Coordinates of N, CA and C in Angstrom, one line a residue:
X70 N 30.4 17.7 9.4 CA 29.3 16.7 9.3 C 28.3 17.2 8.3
X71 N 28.0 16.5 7.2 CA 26.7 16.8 6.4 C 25.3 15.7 7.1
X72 N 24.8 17.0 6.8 CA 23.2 16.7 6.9 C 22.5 16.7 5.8
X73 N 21.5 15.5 5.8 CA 20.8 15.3 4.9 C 19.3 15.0 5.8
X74 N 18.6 16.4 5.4 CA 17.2 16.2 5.9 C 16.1 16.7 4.6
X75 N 15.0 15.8 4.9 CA 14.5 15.1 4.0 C 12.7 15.1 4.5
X76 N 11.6 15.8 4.0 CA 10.4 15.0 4.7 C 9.5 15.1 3.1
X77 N 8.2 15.2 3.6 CA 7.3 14.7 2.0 C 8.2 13.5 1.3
X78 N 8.4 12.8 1.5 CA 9.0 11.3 0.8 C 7.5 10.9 -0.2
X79 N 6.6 10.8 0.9 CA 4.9 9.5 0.8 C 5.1 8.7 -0.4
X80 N 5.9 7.8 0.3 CA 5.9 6.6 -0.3 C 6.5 6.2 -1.5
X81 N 7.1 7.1 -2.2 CA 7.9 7.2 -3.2 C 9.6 6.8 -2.9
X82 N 9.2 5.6 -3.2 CA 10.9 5.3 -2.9 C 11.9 5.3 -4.2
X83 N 11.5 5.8 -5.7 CA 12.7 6.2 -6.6 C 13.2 7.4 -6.1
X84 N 12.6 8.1 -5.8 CA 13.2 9.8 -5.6 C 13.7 9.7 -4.4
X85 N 13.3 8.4 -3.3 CA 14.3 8.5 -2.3 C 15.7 7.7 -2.7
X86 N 15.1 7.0 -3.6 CA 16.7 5.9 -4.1 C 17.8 6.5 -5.0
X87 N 17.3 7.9 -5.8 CA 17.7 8.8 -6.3 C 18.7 10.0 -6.2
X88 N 19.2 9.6 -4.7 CA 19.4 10.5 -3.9 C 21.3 9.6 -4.2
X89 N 21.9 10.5 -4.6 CA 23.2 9.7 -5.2 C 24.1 11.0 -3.8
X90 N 24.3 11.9 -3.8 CA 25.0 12.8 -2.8 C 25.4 12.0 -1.4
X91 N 26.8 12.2 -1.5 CA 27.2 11.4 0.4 C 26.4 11.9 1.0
X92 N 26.6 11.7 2.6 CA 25.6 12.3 3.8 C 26.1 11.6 4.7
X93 N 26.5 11.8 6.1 CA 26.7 11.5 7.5 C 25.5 11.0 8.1
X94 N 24.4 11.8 8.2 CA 22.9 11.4 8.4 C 22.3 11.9 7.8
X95 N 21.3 11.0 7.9 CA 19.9 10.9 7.0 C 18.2 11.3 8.5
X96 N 18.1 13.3 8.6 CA 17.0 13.2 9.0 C 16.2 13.1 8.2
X97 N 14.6 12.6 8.3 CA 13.6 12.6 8.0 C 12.4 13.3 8.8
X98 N 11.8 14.2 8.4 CA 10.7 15.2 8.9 C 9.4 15.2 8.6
X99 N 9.1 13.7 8.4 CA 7.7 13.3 8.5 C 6.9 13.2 6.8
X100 N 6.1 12.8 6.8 CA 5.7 12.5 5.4 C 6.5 11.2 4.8
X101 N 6.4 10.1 5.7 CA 7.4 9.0 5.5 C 6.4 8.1 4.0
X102 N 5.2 8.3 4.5 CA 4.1 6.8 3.6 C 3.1 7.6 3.3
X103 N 2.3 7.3 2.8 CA 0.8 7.9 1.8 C 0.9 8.7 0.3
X104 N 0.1 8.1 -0.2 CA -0.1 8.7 -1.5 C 0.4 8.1 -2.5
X105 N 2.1 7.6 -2.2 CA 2.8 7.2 -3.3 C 2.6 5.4 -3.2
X106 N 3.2 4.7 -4.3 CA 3.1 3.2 -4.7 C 4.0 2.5 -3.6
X107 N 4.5 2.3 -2.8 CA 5.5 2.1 -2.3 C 5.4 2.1 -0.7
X108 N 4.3 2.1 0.4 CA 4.7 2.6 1.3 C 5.8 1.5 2.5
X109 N 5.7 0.4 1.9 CA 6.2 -0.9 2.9 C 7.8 -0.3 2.5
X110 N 8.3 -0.2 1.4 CA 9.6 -0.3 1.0 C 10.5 0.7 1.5
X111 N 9.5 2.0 1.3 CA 10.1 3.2 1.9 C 10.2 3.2 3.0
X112 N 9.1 2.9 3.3 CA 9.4 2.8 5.5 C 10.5 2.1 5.7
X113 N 10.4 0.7 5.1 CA 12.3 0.2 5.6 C 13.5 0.3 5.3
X114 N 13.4 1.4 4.8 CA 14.9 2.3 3.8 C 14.5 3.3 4.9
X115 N 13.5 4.0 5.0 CA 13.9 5.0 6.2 C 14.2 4.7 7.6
X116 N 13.8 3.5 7.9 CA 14.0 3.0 8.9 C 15.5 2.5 9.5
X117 N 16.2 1.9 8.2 CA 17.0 1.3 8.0 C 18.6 2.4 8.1
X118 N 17.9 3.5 7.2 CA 19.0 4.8 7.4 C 19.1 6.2 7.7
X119 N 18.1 6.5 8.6 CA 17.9 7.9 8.8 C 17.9 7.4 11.0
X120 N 19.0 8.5 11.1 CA 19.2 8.4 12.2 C 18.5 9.1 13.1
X121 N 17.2 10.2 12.6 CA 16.4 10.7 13.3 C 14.9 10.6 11.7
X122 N 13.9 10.4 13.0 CA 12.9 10.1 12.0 C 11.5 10.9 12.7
X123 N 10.7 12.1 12.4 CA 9.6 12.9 12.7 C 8.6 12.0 12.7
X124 N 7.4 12.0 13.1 CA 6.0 11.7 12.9 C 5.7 13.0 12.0
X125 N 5.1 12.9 10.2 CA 4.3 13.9 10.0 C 2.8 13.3 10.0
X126 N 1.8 14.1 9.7 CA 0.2 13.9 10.1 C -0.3 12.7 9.1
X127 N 0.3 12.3 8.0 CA 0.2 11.1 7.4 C 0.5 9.5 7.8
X128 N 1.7 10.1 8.5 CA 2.4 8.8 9.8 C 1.0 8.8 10.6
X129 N 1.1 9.5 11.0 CA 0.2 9.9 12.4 C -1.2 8.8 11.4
X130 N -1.8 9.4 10.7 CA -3.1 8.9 9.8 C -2.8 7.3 9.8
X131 N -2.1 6.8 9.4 CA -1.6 5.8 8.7 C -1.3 5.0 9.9
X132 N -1.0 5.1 11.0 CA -0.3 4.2 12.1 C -1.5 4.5 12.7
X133 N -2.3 5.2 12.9 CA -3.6 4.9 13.8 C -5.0 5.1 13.1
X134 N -5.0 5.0 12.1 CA -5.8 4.8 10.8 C -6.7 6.3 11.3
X135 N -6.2 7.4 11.3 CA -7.3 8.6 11.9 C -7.1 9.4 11.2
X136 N -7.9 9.9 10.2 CA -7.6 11.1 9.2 C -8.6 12.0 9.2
X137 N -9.0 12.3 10.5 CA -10.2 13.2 10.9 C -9.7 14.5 10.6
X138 N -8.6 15.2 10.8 CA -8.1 16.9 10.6 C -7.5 17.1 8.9
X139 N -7.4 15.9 8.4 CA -7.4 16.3 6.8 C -8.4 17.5 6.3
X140 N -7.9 18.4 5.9 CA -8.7 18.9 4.7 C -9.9 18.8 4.0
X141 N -10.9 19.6 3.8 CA -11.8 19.1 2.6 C -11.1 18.9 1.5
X142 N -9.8 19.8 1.3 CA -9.8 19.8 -0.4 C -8.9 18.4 -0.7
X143 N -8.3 17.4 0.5 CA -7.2 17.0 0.2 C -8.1 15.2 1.0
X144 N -9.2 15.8 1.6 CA -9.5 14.6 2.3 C -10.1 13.1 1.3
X145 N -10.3 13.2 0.2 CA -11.0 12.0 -0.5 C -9.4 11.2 -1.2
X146 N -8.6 12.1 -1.2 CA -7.3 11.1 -1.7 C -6.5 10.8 -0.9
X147 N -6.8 11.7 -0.1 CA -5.7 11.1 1.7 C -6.3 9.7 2.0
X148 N -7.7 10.1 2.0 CA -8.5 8.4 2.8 C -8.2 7.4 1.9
X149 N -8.9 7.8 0.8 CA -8.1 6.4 -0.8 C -6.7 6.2 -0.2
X150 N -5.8 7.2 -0.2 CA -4.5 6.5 -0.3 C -4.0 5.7 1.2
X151 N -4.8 6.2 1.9 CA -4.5 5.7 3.7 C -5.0 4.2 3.5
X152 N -5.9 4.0 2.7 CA -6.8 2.7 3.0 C -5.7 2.3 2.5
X153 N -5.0 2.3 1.0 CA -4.1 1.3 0.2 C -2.8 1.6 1.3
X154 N -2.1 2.4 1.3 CA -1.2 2.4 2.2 C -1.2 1.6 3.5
X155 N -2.5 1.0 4.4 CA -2.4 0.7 5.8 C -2.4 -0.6 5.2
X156 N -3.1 -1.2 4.1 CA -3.1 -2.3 3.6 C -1.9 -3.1 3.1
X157 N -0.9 -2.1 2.9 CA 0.1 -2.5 2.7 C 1.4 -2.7 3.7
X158 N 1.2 -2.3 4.5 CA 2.1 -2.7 5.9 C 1.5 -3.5 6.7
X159 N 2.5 -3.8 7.6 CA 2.3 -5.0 8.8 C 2.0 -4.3 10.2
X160 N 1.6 -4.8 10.9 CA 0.7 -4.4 12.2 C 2.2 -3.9 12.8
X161 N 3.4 -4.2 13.4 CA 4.7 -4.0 13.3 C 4.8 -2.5 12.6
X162 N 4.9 -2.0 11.9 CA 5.5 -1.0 10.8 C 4.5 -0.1 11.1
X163 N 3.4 -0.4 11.2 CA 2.6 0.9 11.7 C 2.7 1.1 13.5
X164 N 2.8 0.1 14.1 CA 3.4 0.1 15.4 C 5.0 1.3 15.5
X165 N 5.0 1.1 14.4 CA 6.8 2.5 14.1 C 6.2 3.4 13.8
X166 N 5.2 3.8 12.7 CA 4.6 4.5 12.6 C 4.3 5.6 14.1
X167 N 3.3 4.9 14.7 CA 2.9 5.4 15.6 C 4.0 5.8 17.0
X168 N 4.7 4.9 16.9 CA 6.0 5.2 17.9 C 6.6 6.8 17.5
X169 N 6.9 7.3 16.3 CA 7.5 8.0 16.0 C 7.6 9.9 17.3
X170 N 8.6 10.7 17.4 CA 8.2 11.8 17.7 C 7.6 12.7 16.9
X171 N 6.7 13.5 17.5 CA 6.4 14.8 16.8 C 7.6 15.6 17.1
X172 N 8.2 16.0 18.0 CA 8.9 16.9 18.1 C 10.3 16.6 18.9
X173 N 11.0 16.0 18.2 CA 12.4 15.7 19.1 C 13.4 16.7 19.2
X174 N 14.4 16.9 20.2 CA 15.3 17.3 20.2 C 16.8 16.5 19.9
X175 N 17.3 17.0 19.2 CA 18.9 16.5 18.7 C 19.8 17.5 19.2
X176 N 21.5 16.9 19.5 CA 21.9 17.6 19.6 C 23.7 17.1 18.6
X177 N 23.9 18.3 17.9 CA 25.0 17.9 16.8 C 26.4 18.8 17.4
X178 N 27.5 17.7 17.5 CA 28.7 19.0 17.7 C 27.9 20.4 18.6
X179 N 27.8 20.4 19.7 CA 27.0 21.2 20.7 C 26.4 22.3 19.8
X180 N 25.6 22.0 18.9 CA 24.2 22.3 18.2 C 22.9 21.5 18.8
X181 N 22.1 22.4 19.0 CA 20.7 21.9 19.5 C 19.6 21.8 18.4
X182 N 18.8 21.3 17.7 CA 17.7 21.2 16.7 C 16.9 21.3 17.3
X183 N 15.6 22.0 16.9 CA 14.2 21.3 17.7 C 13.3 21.0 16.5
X184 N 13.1 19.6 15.7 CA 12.7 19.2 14.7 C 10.9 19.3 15.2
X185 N 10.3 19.3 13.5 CA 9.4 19.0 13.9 C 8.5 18.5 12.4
X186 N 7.9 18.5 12.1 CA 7.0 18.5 10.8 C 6.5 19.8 10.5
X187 N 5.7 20.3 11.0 CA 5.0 21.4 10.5 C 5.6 22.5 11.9
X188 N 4.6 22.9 12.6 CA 5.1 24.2 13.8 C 5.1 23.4 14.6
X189 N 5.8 23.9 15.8 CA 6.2 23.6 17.2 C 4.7 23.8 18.2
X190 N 3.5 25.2 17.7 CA 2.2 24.8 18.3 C 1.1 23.5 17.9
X191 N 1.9 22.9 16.7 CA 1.3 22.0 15.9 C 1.6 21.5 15.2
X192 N 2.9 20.0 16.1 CA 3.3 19.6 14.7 C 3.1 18.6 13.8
X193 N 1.5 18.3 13.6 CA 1.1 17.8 12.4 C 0.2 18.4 11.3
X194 N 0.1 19.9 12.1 CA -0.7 20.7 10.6 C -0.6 22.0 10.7
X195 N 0.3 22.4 11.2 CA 0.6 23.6 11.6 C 1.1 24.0 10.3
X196 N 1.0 25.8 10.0 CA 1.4 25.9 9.4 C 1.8 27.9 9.7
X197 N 2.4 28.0 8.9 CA 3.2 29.6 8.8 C 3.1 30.3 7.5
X198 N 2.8 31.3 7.3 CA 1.8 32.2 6.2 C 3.5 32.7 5.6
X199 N 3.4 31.8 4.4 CA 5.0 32.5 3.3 C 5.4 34.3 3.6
X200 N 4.4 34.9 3.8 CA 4.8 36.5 4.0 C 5.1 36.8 5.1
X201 N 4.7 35.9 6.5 CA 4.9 36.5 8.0 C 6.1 36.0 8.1
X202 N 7.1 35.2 7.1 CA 8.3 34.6 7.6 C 9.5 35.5 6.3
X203 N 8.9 35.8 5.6 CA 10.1 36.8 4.8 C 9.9 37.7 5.3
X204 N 9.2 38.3 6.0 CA 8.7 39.7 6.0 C 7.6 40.5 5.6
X205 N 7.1 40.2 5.2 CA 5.9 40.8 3.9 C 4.7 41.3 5.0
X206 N 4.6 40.5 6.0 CA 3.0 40.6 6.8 C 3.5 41.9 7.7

């Protein structure tokens, strides 16, 4: 079975349509809409063919219009792009939005996943320091 998992998309649906490689399924790990031109189109291509789909903190933002734990450095284009983004979907699609898991469990050919977006203590902004995971820290 191939796996094709996939997150940071935001809304860019050439680089998802770009994607020429077979695949069995299509996960997605959150970062479905924001930022990019495109968020209606992409959501119904991912909706359409990814047989597991994450909530990341953008979903999250975007389906409940709350972009309170954004960043300073990142927060003036997140909200720009949240405003055009929610303007662009239907009350429906952000209702998916919001439906989504943070943290599902799958299970493949008796393989267990435990997906998530960012960490398992936090998975819409969590994050893990590049040196404590090679080794380095």
């Amino acid at each position: 079975m191939k796996l094709l998992i996939l997150s940071d998309i935001h809304s860019n649906l050439d680089a998802l349509d770009a994607i020429c490689e077979p695949y069995d399924e299509l996960w997605v790990l959150g970062y479905i809409v924001n930022y990019g031109p495109q968020p209606k189109e992409t959501l119904e291509t991912v909706k359409a063919t990814a047989s597991v789909v994450v909530q990341g903190n953008h979903d999250y933002a975007v389906g409940h219009c709350d972009d309170s734990r954004w960043s300073a450095r990142f927060r003036e284009v997140a909200e720009a792009t949240r405003r055009f983004t929610s303007s662009q979907l239907s009350g429906p699609q952000k209702a998916w939005l919001r439906s989504l898991p943070v943290n599902p469990q799958v299970e493949r050919k008796a393989v267990r996943f435990y997906l998530t977006h960012a960490t398992p203590s936090d998975p819409h902004y969590g994050r893990i320091a590049a040196d404590s995971v090679c080794g380095l820290g």
